Amino acid sequence: MMSEVNNIEVISDQLGDQKLSKEVNNDVNGDEDKVDPWNVCSNSATGVDYDKLIVRFGCSKLTDDILQRMETLTNQRVHHFLRRKIFFSHRDLHVILKRYEEKQPFFLYTGRGPSSSALHLGHLIPFIFTKWLQETFNVPLVIQMTDDEKYLWKGLSIDEIKKATKENIKDIIAMGFDVNKTFIFSDLSFIGKCPAFYENIIKVQRSVTFNQVKGIFGFGDSDCIGKIGFPAIQAAPSFSSSFPFIFKEKKDIPVLIPCAIDQDPYFRMTRDVAPKLSKPKPALIHSTFLPALTGAQTKMSASDPNNSIFLTDSANQIKNKINRYAFSGGGATIDEHRANGGNCDIDIAFQYLKFFLEDDNRLEQYRTDYSSGQLLTGDLKKELIGIIQKIVSQHQENRKKVTDEMVDQFMALRNLNF
Ligand code: TYM
């Protein structure tokens, strides 16, 4: 059977490691989008070509059939992120749905790399969706804070990373996860407390060669050795045996991992090693990226403050950023816009409305009226500003109520209700 990283290995054997790293990292093919855990960029104003990415990554398109099956099984409408194909791709989702149908347990796993103390709107996407999955399927959830990853990659001190981790955990708790079903852990503190987690890490590390991680992640000779071993640490929470205090002797409960598609390389690797360790392969459900304010060529990212809206931004900052930076798909002049209409596919205000305006009818009305030229970019931006200001101020209110004790409760090693 062809392994999920095998195609890369074959190229590796033929070309040698050096060339392979270049191929994975530097877009040998100039018009190919670049999507990996550290970079997302496209030459196209409409952003990443997700259909091509599905083929390149070897995952599966989230079809209407599978969404229909989800609705039948759960007896409710799927989330608007699914209806609008914001979550657009998966690996083995049908395996998870089948288990649900058979009343067999599964769990959810997602995470955050605490590189800065404020989350941006893009980070909300997988967490909003994970919360919906948790509520819809009534399943336990583990959330990994990869403080070790950010220490290795970002040049920050351990103290800075620990501070960011705590701030990020408060933001995650403020999103409303159920403490009885959610375990949040930071790698730096959890590894010492749970031998079973470290055992799984080294099992993965023994099963993956340096050649393979070079092929998957593009690591080079000058990367520190911590980076080379790290993918095993993001892989290990995919296995229920990493959390004996939750799953007890049940070592084979499968996981569903919601994340944006940039995290897929970690789990391609995990899926490849799982059978070697007699563990179930993790299933995944992938989202597209919330684009940067200045255009869909890149994703919203914490490293560029003017391109991102943070959960700490004031109402005024949100208004100014959207008005000043959100790329417009409208005409150059009002007359031109009225005559030719706007292009929703590249208009950032419209793209954000797709993520954050829940009412399907209103969204379609905006699409029609903007495309026909009846609505101007300013009108779309005004609507968006109101919606985002409300989401962010509500989040800030919720976050004020999150105490240090609540953080300790979510992070305590304990049984979960499921
Ligand atoms: P991090 O902190 O870069 O991102 C956290 C989560 O947010 C997603 N994401 C986005 N989604 C939509 N639009 C965007 N603009 C955007 N930017 C980031 C990421 O895909 C991710 O799901 N190594 C990981 C932490 C991690 C993890 C995991 C993530 C550890 N285990 C399991 C997902 C699943 C990281 O640094 O994520």
XYZ file of C-alpha atoms and ligand atoms in Angstrom:
455
model
C 0.000 0.000 0.000
C 1.283 3.497 -0.886
C 2.048 5.395 2.334
C 0.921 9.009 2.704
C 4.471 10.267 2.828
C 5.780 7.654 0.446
C 5.420 9.724 -2.683
C 7.649 12.300 -1.016
C 10.098 9.600 0.039
C 10.321 8.307 -3.517
C 11.200 11.755 -4.799
C 13.652 12.029 -1.933
C 15.405 8.858 -2.941
C 15.619 9.984 -6.530
C 16.709 13.555 -5.997
C 18.588 13.481 -2.736
C 17.491 15.284 0.434
C 18.843 18.690 -0.423
C 16.770 19.020 -3.582
C 13.717 17.588 -1.870
C 13.765 20.206 0.900
C 13.901 22.885 -1.762
C 10.974 21.385 -3.593
C 8.772 21.231 -0.516
C 9.771 24.647 0.758
C 10.424 26.934 -2.120
C 7.739 26.284 -4.671
C 9.903 24.989 -7.464
C 6.829 25.407 -9.614
C 6.433 29.204 -9.513
C 2.649 29.376 -9.784
C 2.025 26.789 -7.100
C 0.555 28.078 -3.818
C 2.751 27.679 -0.792
C 0.986 26.177 2.210
C 2.846 24.757 5.195
C 2.674 25.281 8.979
C 4.802 28.430 8.704
C 3.846 30.067 5.402
C 0.764 30.556 3.325
C 1.024 32.482 0.092
C -0.491 32.524 -3.345
C 0.035 34.611 -6.450
C -3.680 34.808 -7.079
C -5.933 37.619 -5.790
C -8.553 34.970 -4.983
C -6.025 33.249 -2.714
C -5.031 29.610 -2.387
C -6.508 27.224 -4.953
C -7.996 24.762 -2.471
C -9.095 22.251 -5.110
C -5.514 21.925 -6.309
C -4.330 21.673 -2.711
C -6.654 18.732 -2.052
C -5.021 16.899 -4.940
C -1.486 17.875 -3.888
C -1.996 16.917 -0.229
C -3.988 13.792 -1.083
C -6.959 14.601 1.151
C -10.665 14.415 0.237
C -13.150 17.096 -0.669
C -15.969 17.622 1.823
C -18.894 16.727 -0.419
C -22.564 17.602 -0.056
C -23.221 13.899 0.532
C -21.069 13.780 3.640
C -22.634 17.014 4.955
C -26.065 15.551 4.325
C -25.057 12.447 6.258
C -23.900 14.624 9.140
C -27.255 16.423 9.197
C -29.160 13.143 9.196
C -27.030 11.684 11.980
C -27.170 14.734 14.229
C -30.666 15.798 13.320
C -29.627 19.400 12.859
C -28.341 21.775 10.210
C -24.571 21.758 9.793
C -22.571 24.829 10.862
C -22.349 27.675 8.345
C -18.592 26.977 8.056
C -19.621 23.647 6.510
C -22.531 24.994 4.469
C -20.156 27.539 2.906
C -17.279 25.068 2.516
C -15.020 27.149 4.769
C -14.214 23.707 6.144
C -13.662 22.133 2.765
C -11.585 18.985 3.091
C -11.117 15.941 5.305
C -9.362 12.672 5.911
C -11.497 9.717 7.009
C -14.393 11.799 8.337
C -16.735 8.974 7.316
C -14.913 6.656 9.779
C -15.772 9.052 12.607
C -19.378 9.439 11.438
C -19.755 5.685 11.280
C -18.534 5.386 14.861
C -20.987 8.045 15.934
C -23.760 6.162 14.183
C -22.720 2.983 16.005
C -22.594 4.863 19.320
C -18.851 4.234 19.635
C -16.724 6.975 21.229
C -14.273 9.313 19.503
C -12.529 12.454 20.721
C -11.527 15.829 19.341
C -8.025 17.282 19.331
C -6.941 20.758 18.273
C -4.267 23.233 19.332
C -2.562 26.575 19.351
C 1.076 27.647 19.130
C 1.321 30.536 21.629
C 3.658 32.843 19.715
C 1.985 36.053 20.880
C -0.283 36.963 23.746
C -3.216 37.975 21.522
C -5.126 35.686 19.176
C -6.347 37.091 15.858
C -9.667 36.441 14.152
C -8.150 33.655 12.020
C -7.314 31.651 15.141
C -10.965 31.792 16.130
C -12.030 29.731 13.127
C -10.899 26.235 14.220
C -11.910 26.919 17.814
C -15.419 28.147 16.920
C -15.841 25.046 14.798
C -14.371 22.690 17.400
C -16.822 24.038 19.968
C -19.672 23.340 17.570
C -18.389 19.792 17.011
C -18.047 19.223 20.741
C -21.595 20.395 21.401
C -23.078 18.568 18.420
C -21.408 15.220 19.021
C -21.033 15.504 22.820
C -17.426 14.299 22.875
C -14.267 15.001 24.890
C -11.750 17.502 23.556
C -8.026 17.918 24.159
C -6.311 21.205 23.282
C -2.533 21.247 22.917
C -0.602 24.470 23.537
C 2.682 23.984 21.688
C 4.749 26.375 23.793
C 7.795 24.195 23.035
C 7.218 24.692 19.284
C 7.104 28.461 19.630
C 10.220 28.446 21.830
C 12.075 26.515 19.133
C 10.823 28.622 16.225
C 10.337 32.146 17.516
C 13.457 33.140 19.475
C 11.397 34.170 22.525
C 12.403 33.362 26.111
C 10.721 30.571 28.072
C 9.131 33.207 30.343
C 7.673 35.115 27.391
C 6.269 31.913 25.935
C 4.743 30.858 29.266
C 3.052 34.247 29.594
C 1.650 34.046 26.061
C 0.453 30.486 26.739
C -1.573 31.539 29.766
C -3.070 34.526 27.927
C -4.006 32.324 24.957
C -5.573 29.700 27.221
C -7.760 32.419 28.746
C -8.899 33.405 25.249
C -9.682 29.787 24.405
C -11.662 29.307 27.624
C -13.548 32.556 26.884
C -14.881 30.908 23.720
C -17.124 28.836 25.962
C -15.696 25.297 26.022
C -17.258 22.939 28.546
C -14.811 22.337 31.400
C -16.332 18.905 32.010
C -15.408 17.773 28.520
C -12.235 19.750 27.756
C -8.608 19.233 28.772
C -6.101 21.968 27.894
C -2.385 21.243 28.256
C 0.896 22.983 27.554
C 3.670 20.728 26.291
C 6.282 22.243 28.625
C 4.310 21.316 31.725
C 2.425 18.199 30.561
C 5.393 16.138 29.382
C 6.757 15.862 32.928
C 3.389 14.947 34.393
C 2.293 12.226 32.001
C 4.768 9.454 31.093
C 2.245 7.941 28.646
C 2.401 11.112 26.535
C 6.194 11.047 26.387
C 6.143 7.328 25.574
C 3.977 8.037 22.528
C 6.282 10.876 21.505
C 9.327 8.647 21.436
C 7.396 5.858 19.712
C 6.619 8.302 16.900
C 10.197 9.601 16.911
C 11.566 6.078 16.457
C 9.184 5.453 13.554
C 10.027 8.511 11.456
C 13.414 9.108 9.863
C 15.248 12.413 9.487
C 14.887 11.906 5.762
C 11.112 11.786 6.106
C 10.753 14.923 8.249
C 13.044 16.762 5.844
C 10.739 15.688 3.038
C 7.552 16.663 4.829
C 8.635 19.873 6.566
C 11.640 20.995 4.561
C 14.027 21.085 7.531
C 17.601 21.863 6.542
C 21.052 21.188 7.948
C 21.102 24.433 9.928
C 17.784 23.865 11.699
C 18.210 23.118 15.403
C 17.618 19.504 16.426
C 14.587 20.511 18.527
C 12.668 21.321 15.357
C 13.456 17.945 13.861
C 11.990 16.086 16.828
C 9.018 18.433 17.331
C 6.524 16.914 14.827
C 6.281 13.843 17.073
C 5.080 16.091 19.912
C 2.216 17.446 17.802
C 1.472 13.890 16.621
C 1.221 12.220 20.062
C -2.094 13.783 21.239
C -3.761 12.055 18.257
C -3.623 8.844 20.308
C -6.015 8.268 23.203
C -3.261 6.367 25.064
C -1.510 9.736 25.601
C -4.260 10.632 28.094
C -4.697 7.632 30.442
C -6.453 9.785 33.064
C -9.222 10.464 30.487
C -9.443 7.292 28.442
C -8.162 4.733 31.027
C -7.391 1.403 29.374
C -9.098 2.409 26.099
C -6.025 2.958 23.963
C -7.668 2.830 20.562
C -10.277 5.569 20.599
C -9.958 7.430 17.306
C -9.596 11.186 17.050
C -11.002 13.880 14.792
C -8.719 16.903 14.381
C -10.215 20.221 13.230
C -7.577 22.698 11.981
C -6.745 24.930 9.044
C -5.030 23.024 6.251
C -1.588 24.448 7.119
C -1.365 21.875 9.949
C -1.987 18.905 7.662
C 1.708 17.956 7.199
C 1.940 17.025 10.907
C -0.991 14.685 10.578
C 0.024 13.209 7.230
C 3.091 12.066 9.118
C 0.982 10.859 12.068
C -1.349 8.903 9.790
C 1.637 7.244 8.227
C 3.129 6.041 11.517
C -0.142 5.137 13.286
C -0.505 1.624 11.786
C 3.148 0.870 12.596
C 2.304 1.610 16.239
C -0.990 -0.343 16.019
C -2.930 2.850 16.638
C -5.888 4.265 14.710
C -5.086 6.895 12.103
C -6.301 10.373 13.087
C -9.193 11.737 11.023
C -9.071 15.392 10.008
C -11.340 18.179 8.947
C -9.554 21.141 7.338
C -10.524 24.781 6.975
C -9.511 27.396 4.449
C -7.697 30.472 5.763
C -9.241 33.704 6.903
C -7.316 35.972 4.537
C -5.127 38.914 5.541
C -6.832 42.321 5.439
C -4.776 43.440 2.465
C -5.762 40.500 0.293
C -6.235 36.764 -0.030
C -2.660 36.165 -1.257
C -1.752 35.434 2.383
C -3.578 34.319 5.531
C -4.240 36.523 8.513
C -1.129 36.165 10.634
C -0.021 37.501 14.024
C 3.294 38.720 12.625
C 1.660 41.548 10.645
C -0.494 43.779 12.932
C -1.950 45.927 10.123
C -3.005 42.830 8.230
C -4.788 41.293 11.203
C -7.582 42.024 13.639
C -6.739 40.917 17.154
C -9.132 39.911 19.903
C -7.576 42.730 21.958
C -8.335 45.448 19.362
C -10.672 48.281 20.350
C -13.845 49.072 18.385
C -12.023 52.038 16.872
C -8.989 50.008 15.839
C -11.278 47.484 14.151
C -13.066 50.236 12.260
C -9.839 51.912 11.178
C -8.125 48.695 10.118
C -11.075 47.539 8.017
C -11.646 50.941 6.439
C -7.973 51.532 5.747
C -6.589 48.113 4.817
C -9.379 45.720 3.735
C -8.761 45.076 0.050
C -11.667 46.147 -2.150
C -13.007 44.187 -5.095
C -15.007 47.221 -6.184
C -14.590 49.531 -9.163
C -11.957 52.288 -9.170
C -14.660 54.980 -9.172
C -18.279 54.974 -8.028
C -19.465 55.287 -11.640
C -17.317 52.353 -12.714
C -18.545 50.297 -9.762
C -22.193 51.080 -10.478
C -21.636 50.119 -14.129
C -19.586 46.915 -13.677
C -20.291 45.797 -10.118
C -17.814 44.460 -7.542
C -15.929 41.185 -7.403
C -16.904 39.267 -4.245
C -14.209 36.636 -4.842
C -11.416 39.101 -4.088
C -13.218 41.595 -1.854
C -11.963 41.072 1.682
C -15.006 42.601 3.395
C -17.220 40.120 1.542
C -14.837 37.248 2.295
C -14.936 38.078 6.022
C -18.742 38.289 5.915
C -18.687 34.734 4.582
C -16.910 33.677 7.779
C -18.763 35.823 10.293
C -22.254 36.698 9.008
C -24.369 33.699 9.967
C -27.547 34.617 8.077
C -27.373 32.874 4.670
C -30.087 35.035 3.117
C -28.417 38.289 4.067
C -25.078 37.045 2.800
C -26.613 36.146 -0.551
C -28.316 39.533 -0.720
C -24.928 41.206 -0.166
C -23.399 39.042 -2.870
C -26.103 39.959 -5.375
C -26.166 43.661 -4.550
C -22.394 44.059 -4.477
C -21.892 42.081 -7.682
C -24.495 44.216 -9.462
C -22.904 47.455 -8.280
C -25.883 48.488 -6.212
C -23.858 48.218 -2.979
C -20.484 49.934 -2.602
C -17.366 48.633 -0.830
C -18.059 51.155 1.942
C -21.477 49.566 2.534
C -19.969 46.097 2.901
C -17.254 47.421 5.190
C -19.813 49.171 7.384
C -21.763 45.929 7.852
C -18.562 43.986 8.530
C -17.261 46.527 11.062
C -20.487 46.219 13.093
C -20.319 42.402 13.088
C -16.641 42.180 14.024
C -16.906 44.847 16.706
C -19.739 42.857 18.271
C -17.844 39.535 18.150
C -14.669 41.061 19.596
C -16.380 43.076 22.347
C -18.435 40.025 23.371
C -15.219 38.006 23.487
C -13.542 40.676 25.610
C -16.491 40.626 28.041
C -16.322 36.815 28.300
C -12.589 36.901 28.760
C -12.783 39.306 31.707
C -14.656 36.567 33.552
C -11.937 33.937 33.021
C -9.937 33.545 36.236
C -6.603 31.843 37.015
C -8.591 29.180 38.885
C -10.538 28.393 35.721
C -7.261 27.983 33.833
C -6.105 25.516 36.517
C -9.390 23.601 36.245
C -9.117 23.182 32.470
C -5.475 22.101 32.816
C -5.952 19.642 35.693
C -5.261 15.989 34.813
C -8.671 14.442 35.391
C -11.446 12.305 34.058
C -13.803 13.945 31.523
C -17.548 13.370 31.157
C -18.469 11.552 27.981
P -1.372 28.237 15.296
O -1.260 28.833 16.634
O -0.534 28.771 14.196
O -2.877 28.303 14.826
C -3.924 27.816 15.660
C -5.031 27.275 14.777
O -5.528 28.312 13.934
C -5.428 27.953 12.566
N -5.166 29.199 11.829
C -6.051 29.746 10.988
N -7.274 29.338 10.591
C -7.935 30.101 9.684
N -7.414 31.262 9.176
C -6.199 31.719 9.565
N -5.730 32.862 9.070
C -5.459 30.943 10.512
N -4.230 31.070 11.093
C -4.089 29.997 11.915
C -4.316 26.913 12.507
O -4.438 26.050 11.408
C -4.557 26.167 13.809
O -5.584 25.209 13.659
N 1.269 23.949 15.657
C -0.050 24.548 15.840
C -0.666 24.239 17.199
C -1.258 22.854 17.268
C -2.396 22.389 16.565
C -2.565 21.028 16.958
C -3.282 23.001 15.660
C -0.800 21.822 18.030
N -1.573 20.719 17.867
C -3.626 20.276 16.453
C -4.338 22.243 15.167
C -4.495 20.889 15.541
C 0.044 26.050 15.662
O 1.077 26.649 15.802
O -1.182 26.646 15.389
